[in-house]
Amino acid sequence: MDVGAADFARCLPSLRDRVRRAAFLGLDMEFTGLHSVFPQNNQPSLFDSPAERYQKVRQSVQRFTITQLGLAIFSEENSNKYVVHSYNFFLFPSTLGVMDAEFTLSASSIQFLSHYGFDYNKFLKDGIPYMNELQEKILSQRLLQGSWEVCSALNMNVVKKAIDEVTCWIAAAKEGDSMILQDLSGMKQDSQMLDVQLVLRQALPNVWTEPLGDNEVMVKKVSPQHRCLLESSSHDSCQKELILTSARGFTNLFQIIVKAKKPLVGHNMLMDLCHLHDKFYNPLPESYEEFKKNIHHLFPVLIDTKTVTKSIWKNYQFPRVSNLLEVYEVLCSDAAKANSSFSQYLTMLAEYLNKVNVIRGGVSSINFSGEDASCRYPPPLVVRVRGWPRLDERQIYQELQPLCRFDIRRLSENQFILLSNRFKHVIRVLRDYKNHPKLQISVYRHWRHSPHVNCLLKVSGIVALWSLLAFVLGGSPSRSP
């Protein structure tokens, strides 16, 4: 079921009930981009520690936004059967008041979404607004101060037209007279209708406004005393709490999900979790450990199906599949069917809980409820360059790319480290470059190849040499008679 801003408020009560009764939730997202190219070297690398990878993802999340969020709510029907309700939410950052988010579009991501029929009109014209707690705090302060600005250029034109129309009318109007503003085109969300009302109320102290639906607003001339009474009414559509609820939009559902504490299932969900934190909770912190702590507080039980399928294919004779469609096809086969409840699955999957897959990194997964465990990768290789001046990482990558893929980092002026996550690639390169005239490739030995160790050995050698010279030249001390 596709849900946009026009339908979200109506769907929210049933969504709340279904989340509360759910056994678990499935989640997936689409973004305007994945990996930012700014700054350089921001691509995933096997050299990345968990903290380094988090910083790369954080930089990307700050540049891109969510276009669509898919939520599957699984409710238990009996011991081994579930009813699922699926929703596709189109999202667009809130533009209410002084808020105006900026985000980047990645050409490859836009092309990918277009290929699979993503509805950009729905995203732009009917995207559900959202905000995080910091943005809500700023908006709340603005509401208390009574200052209101219109961010959208489209809204500004509509508001200017409305102010001009009301200003001309009110000069001759009597107290109690009313008019209807029509043709408020461009008001795609209820929250944007507030722009017209709040700016009119701020500009003209003797008017009152009420929304009539169908892009219409009723404007009434009132006395200042009467307006004070109307503003204190619980039915005022421009009350602070109603404005905040409207501006929060999808964040209201996010808060329901957080409060329910249901197991959350995803596939390769690190980027999803970072966007959930940044867009609906708070801007991503600089500290990696604080990020882990926050996510575990928000979602105590995480299941990343990528982590599970990567881990069990050897122990349980599970086919070595990678993408979610292949996993689904395997699980739908007769060989994989089992009559187990979700609680039994949780018991079997206990060792994989809260371990979220890391794509091509220094660890295979991030453990949100404990220490990140290192993974078993092939030994690193070292490349010593001879007779090939000014060679850089990119040129070495291009040299090896036809054979296999390595991540490369400069070690010294003429040495580079190679990392691969496949043993066969290491064996192949050592074999095929055994007698290469310019690239001498061998297994990296820390005591032999590390610049720090070499520097320490050189310093130690110099100190030892000076000590020896001092002993030889100084001779043995003379004894006094």
Short mmCIF file of C-alpha atoms in Angstrom, two decimals:
data_model
loop_
_atom_site.label_atom_id
_atom_site.label_comp_id
_atom_site.label_asym_id
_atom_site.label_seq_id
_atom_site.Cartn_x
_atom_site.Cartn_y
_atom_site.Cartn_z
CA MET A 1 0.00 0.00 0.00
CA ASP A 2 1.47 3.37 -1.05
CA VAL A 3 1.03 6.14 1.53
CA GLY A 4 1.69 9.85 0.94
CA ALA A 5 1.06 13.00 2.94
CA ALA A 6 -2.61 13.16 1.90
CA ASP A 7 -3.36 9.75 3.47
CA PHE A 8 -0.86 9.53 6.32
CA ALA A 9 -2.88 11.18 9.13
CA ARG A 10 -5.86 8.94 8.32
CA CYS A 11 -3.69 5.78 8.35
CA LEU A 12 -1.75 6.60 11.54
CA PRO A 13 -4.25 5.19 14.10
CA SER A 14 -4.44 1.78 12.37
CA LEU A 15 -0.64 1.78 11.96
CA ARG A 16 -0.27 2.42 15.70
CA ASP A 17 -2.52 -0.54 16.55
CA ARG A 18 -0.79 -2.90 14.12
CA VAL A 19 2.70 -1.99 15.35
CA ARG A 20 1.66 -2.58 18.95
CA ARG A 21 0.28 -6.04 18.11
CA ALA A 22 3.16 -7.00 15.80
CA ALA A 23 5.51 -9.91 16.37
CA PHE A 24 8.25 -8.18 14.41
CA LEU A 25 8.77 -5.47 11.79
CA GLY A 26 10.59 -5.50 8.46
CA LEU A 27 12.13 -2.32 7.10
CA ASP A 28 13.82 -1.12 3.92
CA MET A 29 14.59 2.32 2.46
CA GLU A 30 15.49 4.10 -0.75
CA PHE A 31 17.73 7.17 -0.77
CA THR A 32 18.75 9.99 -3.08
CA GLY A 33 22.30 8.58 -2.88
CA LEU A 34 24.46 6.04 -1.06
CA HIS A 35 28.16 6.89 -0.89
CA SER A 36 29.20 10.50 -1.13
CA VAL A 37 32.21 11.29 -3.30
CA PHE A 38 33.04 14.24 -1.03
CA PRO A 39 35.49 14.13 0.58
CA GLN A 40 37.68 11.93 -1.60
CA ASN A 41 38.40 8.34 -0.55
CA ASN A 42 34.96 8.08 1.02
CA GLN A 43 34.21 4.71 -0.60
CA PRO A 44 34.04 1.57 1.58
CA SER A 45 37.41 -0.09 2.07
CA LEU A 46 38.75 -3.22 3.75
CA PHE A 47 41.12 -0.89 5.61
CA ASP A 48 38.16 0.71 7.43
CA SER A 49 37.82 0.14 11.15
CA PRO A 50 34.19 0.20 12.41
CA ALA A 51 34.67 3.80 13.60
CA GLU A 52 36.19 4.85 10.25
CA ARG A 53 33.35 3.23 8.33
CA TYR A 54 30.81 4.98 10.54
CA GLN A 55 32.40 8.35 9.74
CA LYS A 56 32.17 7.62 6.01
CA VAL A 57 28.52 6.60 6.29
CA ARG A 58 27.79 9.61 8.50
CA GLN A 59 29.16 12.00 5.87
CA SER A 60 26.96 10.37 3.21
CA VAL A 61 23.83 10.38 5.36
CA GLN A 62 24.27 14.10 5.99
CA ARG A 63 24.28 14.77 2.23
CA PHE A 64 21.42 12.50 1.10
CA THR A 65 17.83 11.98 2.17
CA ILE A 66 15.19 9.24 2.23
CA THR A 67 12.81 9.05 -0.72
CA GLN A 68 10.80 6.01 0.34
CA LEU A 69 10.50 3.82 3.41
CA GLY A 70 9.01 0.34 3.22
CA LEU A 71 7.52 -1.12 6.40
CA ALA A 72 6.18 -4.66 6.77
CA ILE A 73 4.23 -5.36 9.97
CA PHE A 74 4.11 -9.09 10.83
CA SER A 75 1.38 -10.25 13.21
CA GLU A 76 1.27 -13.81 14.49
CA GLU A 77 -1.84 -15.74 13.39
CA ASN A 78 -0.90 -19.05 14.98
CA SER A 79 2.29 -20.84 16.05
CA ASN A 80 3.91 -20.73 12.61
CA LYS A 81 1.82 -18.38 10.47
CA TYR A 82 1.86 -14.64 10.13
CA VAL A 83 -0.31 -11.96 8.61
CA VAL A 84 1.71 -9.15 7.04
CA HIS A 85 0.63 -5.62 6.21
CA SER A 86 3.05 -3.80 3.88
CA TYR A 87 3.34 -0.05 3.37
CA ASN A 88 5.45 2.14 1.11
CA PHE A 89 5.77 5.62 2.60
CA PHE A 90 6.89 8.45 0.34
CA LEU A 91 8.87 10.95 2.43
CA PHE A 92 9.98 14.53 1.92
CA PRO A 93 11.76 16.78 4.48
CA SER A 94 9.47 19.17 6.32
CA THR A 95 9.46 22.74 4.96
CA LEU A 96 7.28 24.17 7.70
CA GLY A 97 8.21 27.56 9.12
CA VAL A 98 11.93 28.36 9.02
CA MET A 99 12.97 24.82 8.08
CA ASP A 100 14.44 24.20 4.65
CA ALA A 101 16.52 21.04 4.26
CA GLU A 102 19.21 20.67 1.61
CA PHE A 103 20.14 17.32 0.11
CA THR A 104 22.15 15.92 -2.78
CA LEU A 105 21.07 13.70 -5.66
CA SER A 106 23.34 10.90 -6.86
CA ALA A 107 22.94 10.23 -10.59
CA SER A 108 23.40 6.47 -10.19
CA SER A 109 20.81 6.25 -7.39
CA ILE A 110 18.27 8.30 -9.34
CA GLN A 111 18.85 6.10 -12.40
CA PHE A 112 18.40 2.97 -10.26
CA LEU A 113 15.11 4.22 -8.79
CA SER A 114 13.84 5.28 -12.20
CA HIS A 115 14.64 1.85 -13.64
CA TYR A 116 12.40 0.25 -11.03
CA GLY A 117 9.53 2.67 -11.59
CA PHE A 118 9.91 4.97 -8.60
CA ASP A 119 7.25 7.71 -8.64
CA TYR A 120 9.13 11.00 -8.30
CA ASN A 121 5.91 13.02 -8.51
CA LYS A 122 4.66 11.21 -5.40
CA PHE A 123 7.98 11.89 -3.64
CA LEU A 124 8.01 15.62 -4.50
CA LYS A 125 4.30 16.48 -4.35
CA ASP A 126 2.94 14.12 -1.71
CA GLY A 127 5.96 13.18 0.42
CA ILE A 128 5.20 12.87 4.13
CA PRO A 129 7.12 15.51 6.14
CA TYR A 130 9.44 14.52 8.98
CA MET A 131 11.89 16.10 11.40
CA ASN A 132 14.27 15.04 14.16
CA GLU A 133 14.20 16.20 17.78
CA LEU A 134 16.67 19.05 17.23
CA GLN A 135 14.61 20.43 14.34
CA GLU A 136 11.44 20.12 16.40
CA LYS A 137 13.06 22.04 19.24
CA ILE A 138 14.01 24.87 16.88
CA LEU A 139 10.50 24.97 15.38
CA SER A 140 8.92 24.96 18.85
CA GLN A 141 11.04 27.94 19.90
CA ARG A 142 9.99 29.82 16.77
CA LEU A 143 6.34 29.15 17.53
CA LEU A 144 6.72 30.47 21.08
CA GLN A 145 8.43 33.62 19.77
CA GLY A 146 5.64 34.12 17.25
CA SER A 147 8.11 34.48 14.39
CA TRP A 148 7.21 32.72 11.19
CA GLU A 149 8.95 32.60 7.84
CA VAL A 150 7.98 30.83 4.66
CA CYS A 151 10.83 28.80 3.18
CA SER A 152 9.34 27.46 -0.02
CA ALA A 153 9.49 29.86 -2.98
CA LEU A 154 6.23 28.34 -4.22
CA ASN A 155 4.56 28.98 -0.86
CA MET A 156 5.90 32.54 -0.78
CA ASN A 157 4.09 33.37 -4.00
CA VAL A 158 0.84 31.85 -2.70
CA VAL A 159 1.16 33.66 0.66
CA LYS A 160 1.95 37.02 -1.00
CA LYS A 161 -1.13 36.68 -3.17
CA ALA A 162 -3.26 35.83 -0.12
CA ILE A 163 -1.94 38.80 1.90
CA ASP A 164 -2.61 41.19 -0.97
CA GLU A 165 -6.15 39.87 -1.35
CA VAL A 166 -6.95 40.04 2.38
CA THR A 167 -5.40 43.50 2.79
CA CYS A 168 -7.61 44.90 0.03
CA TRP A 169 -10.71 43.24 1.51
CA ILE A 170 -10.20 44.12 5.18
CA ALA A 171 -10.06 47.89 4.61
CA ALA A 172 -13.78 47.98 3.84
CA ALA A 173 -14.87 44.95 5.89
CA LYS A 174 -16.83 45.20 9.13
CA GLU A 175 -16.15 43.20 12.27
CA GLY A 176 -17.68 39.76 11.81
CA ASP A 177 -17.42 39.84 8.01
CA SER A 178 -15.64 36.91 6.37
CA MET A 179 -14.18 35.92 3.03
CA ILE A 180 -12.83 32.74 1.51
CA LEU A 181 -9.37 32.49 0.00
CA GLN A 182 -9.61 30.16 -2.95
CA ASP A 183 -7.22 28.73 -5.51
CA LEU A 184 -4.37 28.25 -3.05
CA SER A 185 -2.55 26.16 -5.62
CA GLY A 186 0.71 24.54 -4.63
CA MET A 187 -0.42 23.66 -1.10
CA LYS A 188 0.53 19.97 -1.29
CA GLN A 189 0.32 19.23 2.44
CA ASP A 190 -1.79 20.30 5.41
CA SER A 191 1.40 21.61 7.03
CA GLN A 192 1.88 24.01 4.13
CA MET A 193 -1.66 25.36 4.52
CA LEU A 194 -0.44 26.55 7.91
CA ASP A 195 1.99 28.89 6.16
CA VAL A 196 -0.90 30.93 4.78
CA GLN A 197 -2.79 31.07 8.07
CA LEU A 198 0.15 31.84 10.35
CA VAL A 199 1.62 34.54 8.14
CA LEU A 200 -1.81 36.19 7.79
CA ARG A 201 -2.32 36.11 11.56
CA GLN A 202 1.18 37.48 12.15
CA ALA A 203 0.73 40.28 9.62
CA LEU A 204 -2.85 41.27 10.51
CA PRO A 205 -3.77 41.29 14.22
CA ASN A 206 -7.52 41.75 13.54
CA VAL A 207 -8.11 38.64 11.41
CA TRP A 208 -8.92 35.03 12.18
CA THR A 209 -8.38 32.07 9.85
CA GLU A 210 -9.81 28.58 9.54
CA PRO A 211 -9.05 25.91 6.93
CA LEU A 212 -12.04 24.73 4.88
CA GLY A 213 -10.39 21.94 2.91
CA ASP A 214 -9.90 21.72 -0.86
CA ASN A 215 -7.14 24.37 -0.67
CA GLU A 216 -9.44 27.01 0.83
CA VAL A 217 -9.08 29.18 3.94
CA MET A 218 -11.81 31.26 5.60
CA VAL A 219 -10.66 34.70 6.79
CA LYS A 220 -12.79 36.62 9.31
CA LYS A 221 -12.40 40.16 10.66
CA VAL A 222 -12.44 40.07 14.49
CA SER A 223 -11.62 42.32 17.43
CA PRO A 224 -8.33 41.72 19.28
CA GLN A 225 -10.29 40.51 22.34
CA HIS A 226 -12.27 38.02 20.29
CA ARG A 227 -9.08 36.78 18.65
CA CYS A 228 -7.52 36.06 22.06
CA LEU A 229 -10.51 33.87 22.92
CA LEU A 230 -10.28 32.03 19.61
CA GLU A 231 -6.55 31.41 20.03
CA SER A 232 -7.14 29.68 23.36
CA SER A 233 -9.70 27.33 21.84
CA SER A 234 -8.77 23.65 21.62
CA HIS A 235 -10.24 23.58 18.09
CA ASP A 236 -7.74 26.04 16.66
CA SER A 237 -5.91 24.27 13.79
CA CYS A 238 -2.91 26.53 14.33
CA GLN A 239 -2.28 25.54 17.93
CA LYS A 240 1.37 24.82 18.68
CA GLU A 241 0.89 21.12 19.42
CA LEU A 242 -1.20 20.58 16.30
CA ILE A 243 1.42 22.37 14.21
CA LEU A 244 4.21 20.26 15.70
CA THR A 245 2.22 17.05 15.14
CA SER A 246 1.68 18.02 11.52
CA ALA A 247 5.32 19.01 11.03
CA ARG A 248 6.57 15.79 12.66
CA GLY A 249 4.64 13.80 10.08
CA PHE A 250 6.32 10.40 9.68
CA THR A 251 8.33 10.99 12.86
CA ASN A 252 5.10 10.28 14.76
CA LEU A 253 5.16 6.72 13.39
CA PHE A 254 8.89 6.41 14.07
CA GLN A 255 8.24 7.27 17.72
CA ILE A 256 5.48 4.63 17.85
CA ILE A 257 7.92 2.02 16.48
CA VAL A 258 10.61 3.01 19.00
CA LYS A 259 8.16 2.82 21.89
CA ALA A 260 6.89 -0.63 20.80
CA LYS A 261 10.43 -2.15 20.97
CA LYS A 262 9.60 -4.83 18.41
CA PRO A 263 12.37 -6.83 16.69
CA LEU A 264 13.43 -4.93 13.57
CA VAL A 265 14.50 -6.94 10.52
CA GLY A 266 16.41 -5.54 7.56
CA HIS A 267 18.98 -6.49 4.90
CA ASN A 268 22.33 -4.69 4.88
CA MET A 269 20.72 -2.23 7.25
CA LEU A 270 23.61 -0.05 8.48
CA MET A 271 22.71 2.81 6.14
CA ASP A 272 19.03 2.44 7.10
CA LEU A 273 19.83 2.72 10.80
CA CYS A 274 21.99 5.79 10.25
CA HIS A 275 19.21 7.54 8.34
CA LEU A 276 16.62 6.56 10.99
CA HIS A 277 18.83 8.15 13.66
CA ASP A 278 19.65 11.27 11.64
CA LYS A 279 16.25 12.05 10.11
CA PHE A 280 13.83 11.07 12.89
CA TYR A 281 15.79 10.99 16.17
CA ASN A 282 18.77 13.38 16.24
CA PRO A 283 21.66 14.34 13.97
CA LEU A 284 24.25 11.58 13.90
CA PRO A 285 26.83 12.11 16.66
CA GLU A 286 30.55 12.32 15.90
CA SER A 287 31.25 9.50 18.37
CA TYR A 288 30.91 6.00 16.96
CA GLU A 289 30.33 4.54 20.45
CA GLU A 290 27.56 7.06 21.13
CA PHE A 291 25.92 6.09 17.83
CA LYS A 292 25.99 2.40 18.82
CA LYS A 293 24.52 3.18 22.23
CA ASN A 294 21.73 5.30 20.74
CA ILE A 295 20.73 2.70 18.16
CA HIS A 296 20.64 -0.07 20.76
CA HIS A 297 18.43 2.11 22.95
CA LEU A 298 16.05 2.82 20.05
CA PHE A 299 16.00 -0.74 18.66
CA PRO A 300 17.06 -3.35 21.25
CA VAL A 301 16.58 -6.30 18.86
CA LEU A 302 18.01 -6.03 15.33
CA ILE A 303 18.21 -8.83 12.77
CA ASP A 304 20.23 -8.20 9.62
CA THR A 305 19.42 -10.97 7.14
CA LYS A 306 22.67 -10.25 5.28
CA THR A 307 24.66 -11.05 8.42
CA VAL A 308 22.63 -14.22 8.97
CA THR A 309 22.97 -15.57 5.43
CA LYS A 310 26.71 -14.78 5.35
CA SER A 311 27.24 -16.63 8.62
CA ILE A 312 25.15 -19.78 8.27
CA TRP A 313 25.88 -21.04 4.76
CA LYS A 314 28.72 -23.29 6.01
CA ASN A 315 27.23 -24.50 9.29
CA TYR A 316 23.70 -25.18 8.05
CA GLN A 317 24.29 -26.04 4.37
CA PHE A 318 22.50 -22.85 3.37
CA PRO A 319 23.15 -21.85 -0.27
CA ARG A 320 25.71 -19.08 -0.66
CA VAL A 321 23.31 -16.36 -1.81
CA SER A 322 23.88 -12.63 -1.48
CA ASN A 323 20.92 -10.48 -2.48
CA LEU A 324 17.54 -10.50 -0.80
CA LEU A 325 15.65 -11.93 -3.78
CA GLU A 326 17.92 -15.00 -3.85
CA VAL A 327 17.46 -15.46 -0.10
CA TYR A 328 13.69 -15.26 -0.53
CA GLU A 329 13.70 -17.89 -3.30
CA VAL A 330 15.76 -20.27 -1.16
CA LEU A 331 13.50 -19.82 1.86
CA CYS A 332 10.42 -20.46 -0.31
CA SER A 333 11.81 -23.80 -1.49
CA ASP A 334 10.57 -27.06 0.03
CA ALA A 335 13.95 -27.81 1.60
CA ALA A 336 13.84 -24.66 3.73
CA LYS A 337 10.30 -24.93 5.12
CA ALA A 338 9.98 -25.35 8.89
CA ASN A 339 7.10 -25.10 11.32
CA SER A 340 8.63 -22.74 13.88
CA SER A 341 7.37 -19.67 15.68
CA PHE A 342 9.26 -16.39 15.52
CA SER A 343 10.33 -16.78 19.15
CA GLN A 344 11.96 -20.10 18.19
CA TYR A 345 13.71 -18.41 15.28
CA LEU A 346 15.00 -15.76 17.67
CA THR A 347 16.48 -18.50 19.86
CA MET A 348 18.24 -20.08 16.89
CA LEU A 349 19.46 -16.69 15.67
CA ALA A 350 20.63 -15.49 19.10
CA GLU A 351 24.31 -15.30 18.12
CA TYR A 352 23.45 -13.05 15.15
CA LEU A 353 21.17 -10.58 16.96
CA ASN A 354 22.19 -6.91 16.79
CA LYS A 355 25.05 -7.72 14.39
CA VAL A 356 24.63 -5.52 11.34
CA ASN A 357 26.56 -6.31 8.18
CA VAL A 358 29.45 -4.11 7.08
CA ILE A 359 30.02 -4.09 3.34
CA ARG A 360 33.70 -4.62 2.53
CA GLY A 361 35.18 -3.37 5.79
CA GLY A 362 37.73 -4.17 8.44
CA VAL A 363 35.06 -6.13 10.32
CA SER A 364 32.25 -8.24 8.91
CA SER A 365 29.59 -6.71 11.17
CA ILE A 366 28.91 -4.05 13.82
CA ASN A 367 27.68 -5.44 17.12
CA PHE A 368 25.20 -2.96 18.62
CA SER A 369 24.99 -4.85 21.91
CA GLY A 370 28.67 -5.60 22.48
CA GLU A 371 32.22 -5.46 21.16
CA ASP A 372 32.80 -5.61 17.42
CA ALA A 373 34.50 -8.90 16.59
CA SER A 374 37.32 -9.00 14.05
CA CYS A 375 36.87 -11.24 11.04
CA ARG A 376 39.19 -13.71 9.36
CA TYR A 377 40.54 -12.19 6.18
CA PRO A 378 43.47 -13.36 4.02
CA PRO A 379 46.86 -11.96 4.99
CA PRO A 380 47.69 -8.54 3.52
CA LEU A 381 50.22 -8.30 0.72
CA VAL A 382 52.94 -5.75 0.17
CA VAL A 383 53.94 -4.44 -3.27
CA ARG A 384 57.47 -3.16 -3.75
CA VAL A 385 57.83 -1.05 -6.89
CA ARG A 386 61.05 -1.13 -8.91
CA GLY A 387 61.74 0.98 -12.00
CA TRP A 388 58.25 2.51 -12.13
CA PRO A 389 58.53 6.09 -10.81
CA ARG A 390 55.59 8.09 -9.44
CA LEU A 391 53.28 5.08 -9.30
CA ASP A 392 50.13 5.70 -7.22
CA GLU A 393 47.28 3.62 -5.73
CA ARG A 394 44.99 4.14 -8.70
CA GLN A 395 47.56 2.84 -11.19
CA ILE A 396 48.22 -0.27 -9.12
CA TYR A 397 44.47 -0.84 -8.83
CA GLN A 398 44.13 -0.64 -12.62
CA GLU A 399 47.07 -3.00 -13.05
CA LEU A 400 45.52 -5.68 -10.82
CA GLN A 401 41.84 -5.11 -11.69
CA PRO A 402 41.71 -7.55 -14.65
CA LEU A 403 42.93 -10.29 -12.33
CA CYS A 404 41.09 -9.54 -9.09
CA ARG A 405 40.05 -6.71 -6.77
CA PHE A 406 42.21 -5.36 -3.97
CA ASP A 407 41.96 -2.32 -1.73
CA ILE A 408 45.25 -0.42 -1.82
CA ARG A 409 46.99 1.96 0.55
CA ARG A 410 50.44 3.55 0.24
CA LEU A 411 52.96 2.27 2.79
CA SER A 412 56.04 4.24 1.76
CA GLU A 413 57.42 5.96 -1.33
CA ASN A 414 57.77 2.69 -3.25
CA GLN A 415 55.66 0.27 -1.20
CA PHE A 416 51.90 -0.36 -1.05
CA ILE A 417 49.66 -2.65 1.03
CA LEU A 418 47.02 -4.79 -0.70
CA LEU A 419 43.94 -6.14 1.10
CA SER A 420 41.43 -8.66 -0.22
CA ASN A 421 38.57 -10.56 1.40
CA ARG A 422 39.13 -13.63 -0.78
CA PHE A 423 41.96 -16.12 -0.29
CA LYS A 424 41.88 -17.15 -3.96
CA HIS A 425 42.70 -13.59 -5.01
CA VAL A 426 45.75 -13.51 -2.75
CA ILE A 427 46.97 -16.86 -4.07
CA ARG A 428 46.38 -15.81 -7.68
CA VAL A 429 48.33 -12.54 -7.38
CA LEU A 430 51.26 -14.17 -5.56
CA ARG A 431 51.42 -16.79 -8.30
CA ASP A 432 50.99 -14.56 -11.36
CA TYR A 433 53.31 -11.76 -10.17
CA LYS A 434 56.04 -14.04 -8.87
CA ASN A 435 58.52 -12.93 -11.53
CA HIS A 436 57.13 -9.54 -12.49
CA PRO A 437 59.97 -7.17 -13.49
CA LYS A 438 58.58 -4.05 -11.75
CA LEU A 439 56.15 -5.22 -9.01
CA GLN A 440 57.54 -7.47 -6.30
CA ILE A 441 54.55 -8.83 -4.34
CA SER A 442 54.88 -10.80 -1.10
CA VAL A 443 52.98 -11.47 2.12
CA TYR A 444 53.10 -8.47 4.45
CA ARG A 445 55.18 -8.99 7.62
CA HIS A 446 54.73 -6.29 10.22
CA TRP A 447 58.23 -6.60 11.67
CA ARG A 448 59.74 -6.37 8.21
CA HIS A 449 57.55 -3.94 6.26
CA SER A 450 56.04 -1.53 8.79
CA PRO A 451 57.55 1.99 8.49
CA HIS A 452 57.15 2.41 12.26
CA VAL A 453 59.05 -0.79 13.00
CA ASN A 454 61.74 0.09 10.46
CA CYS A 455 62.06 3.54 11.97
CA LEU A 456 62.33 2.06 15.46
CA LEU A 457 64.96 -0.44 14.30
CA LYS A 458 66.97 2.34 12.66
CA VAL A 459 66.84 4.49 15.80
CA SER A 460 67.75 1.51 17.96
CA GLY A 461 70.65 0.71 15.63
CA ILE A 462 71.93 4.28 15.78
CA VAL A 463 71.71 4.34 19.59
CA ALA A 464 73.49 0.98 19.80
CA LEU A 465 76.22 2.18 17.43
CA TRP A 466 76.82 5.37 19.40
CA SER A 467 76.93 3.39 22.63
CA LEU A 468 79.52 1.06 21.13
CA LEU A 469 81.62 3.95 19.82
CA ALA A 470 81.45 5.69 23.19
CA PHE A 471 82.65 2.52 24.90
CA VAL A 472 85.49 1.92 22.43
CA LEU A 473 86.71 5.53 22.26
CA GLY A 474 86.26 6.26 25.93
CA GLY A 475 88.11 3.19 27.14
CA SER A 476 87.85 1.77 30.65
CA PRO A 477 87.82 4.28 33.53
CA SER A 478 91.20 4.91 35.27
CA ARG A 479 91.62 4.09 38.95
CA SER A 480 92.93 6.68 41.35
CA PRO A 481 96.12 5.72 43.26
#
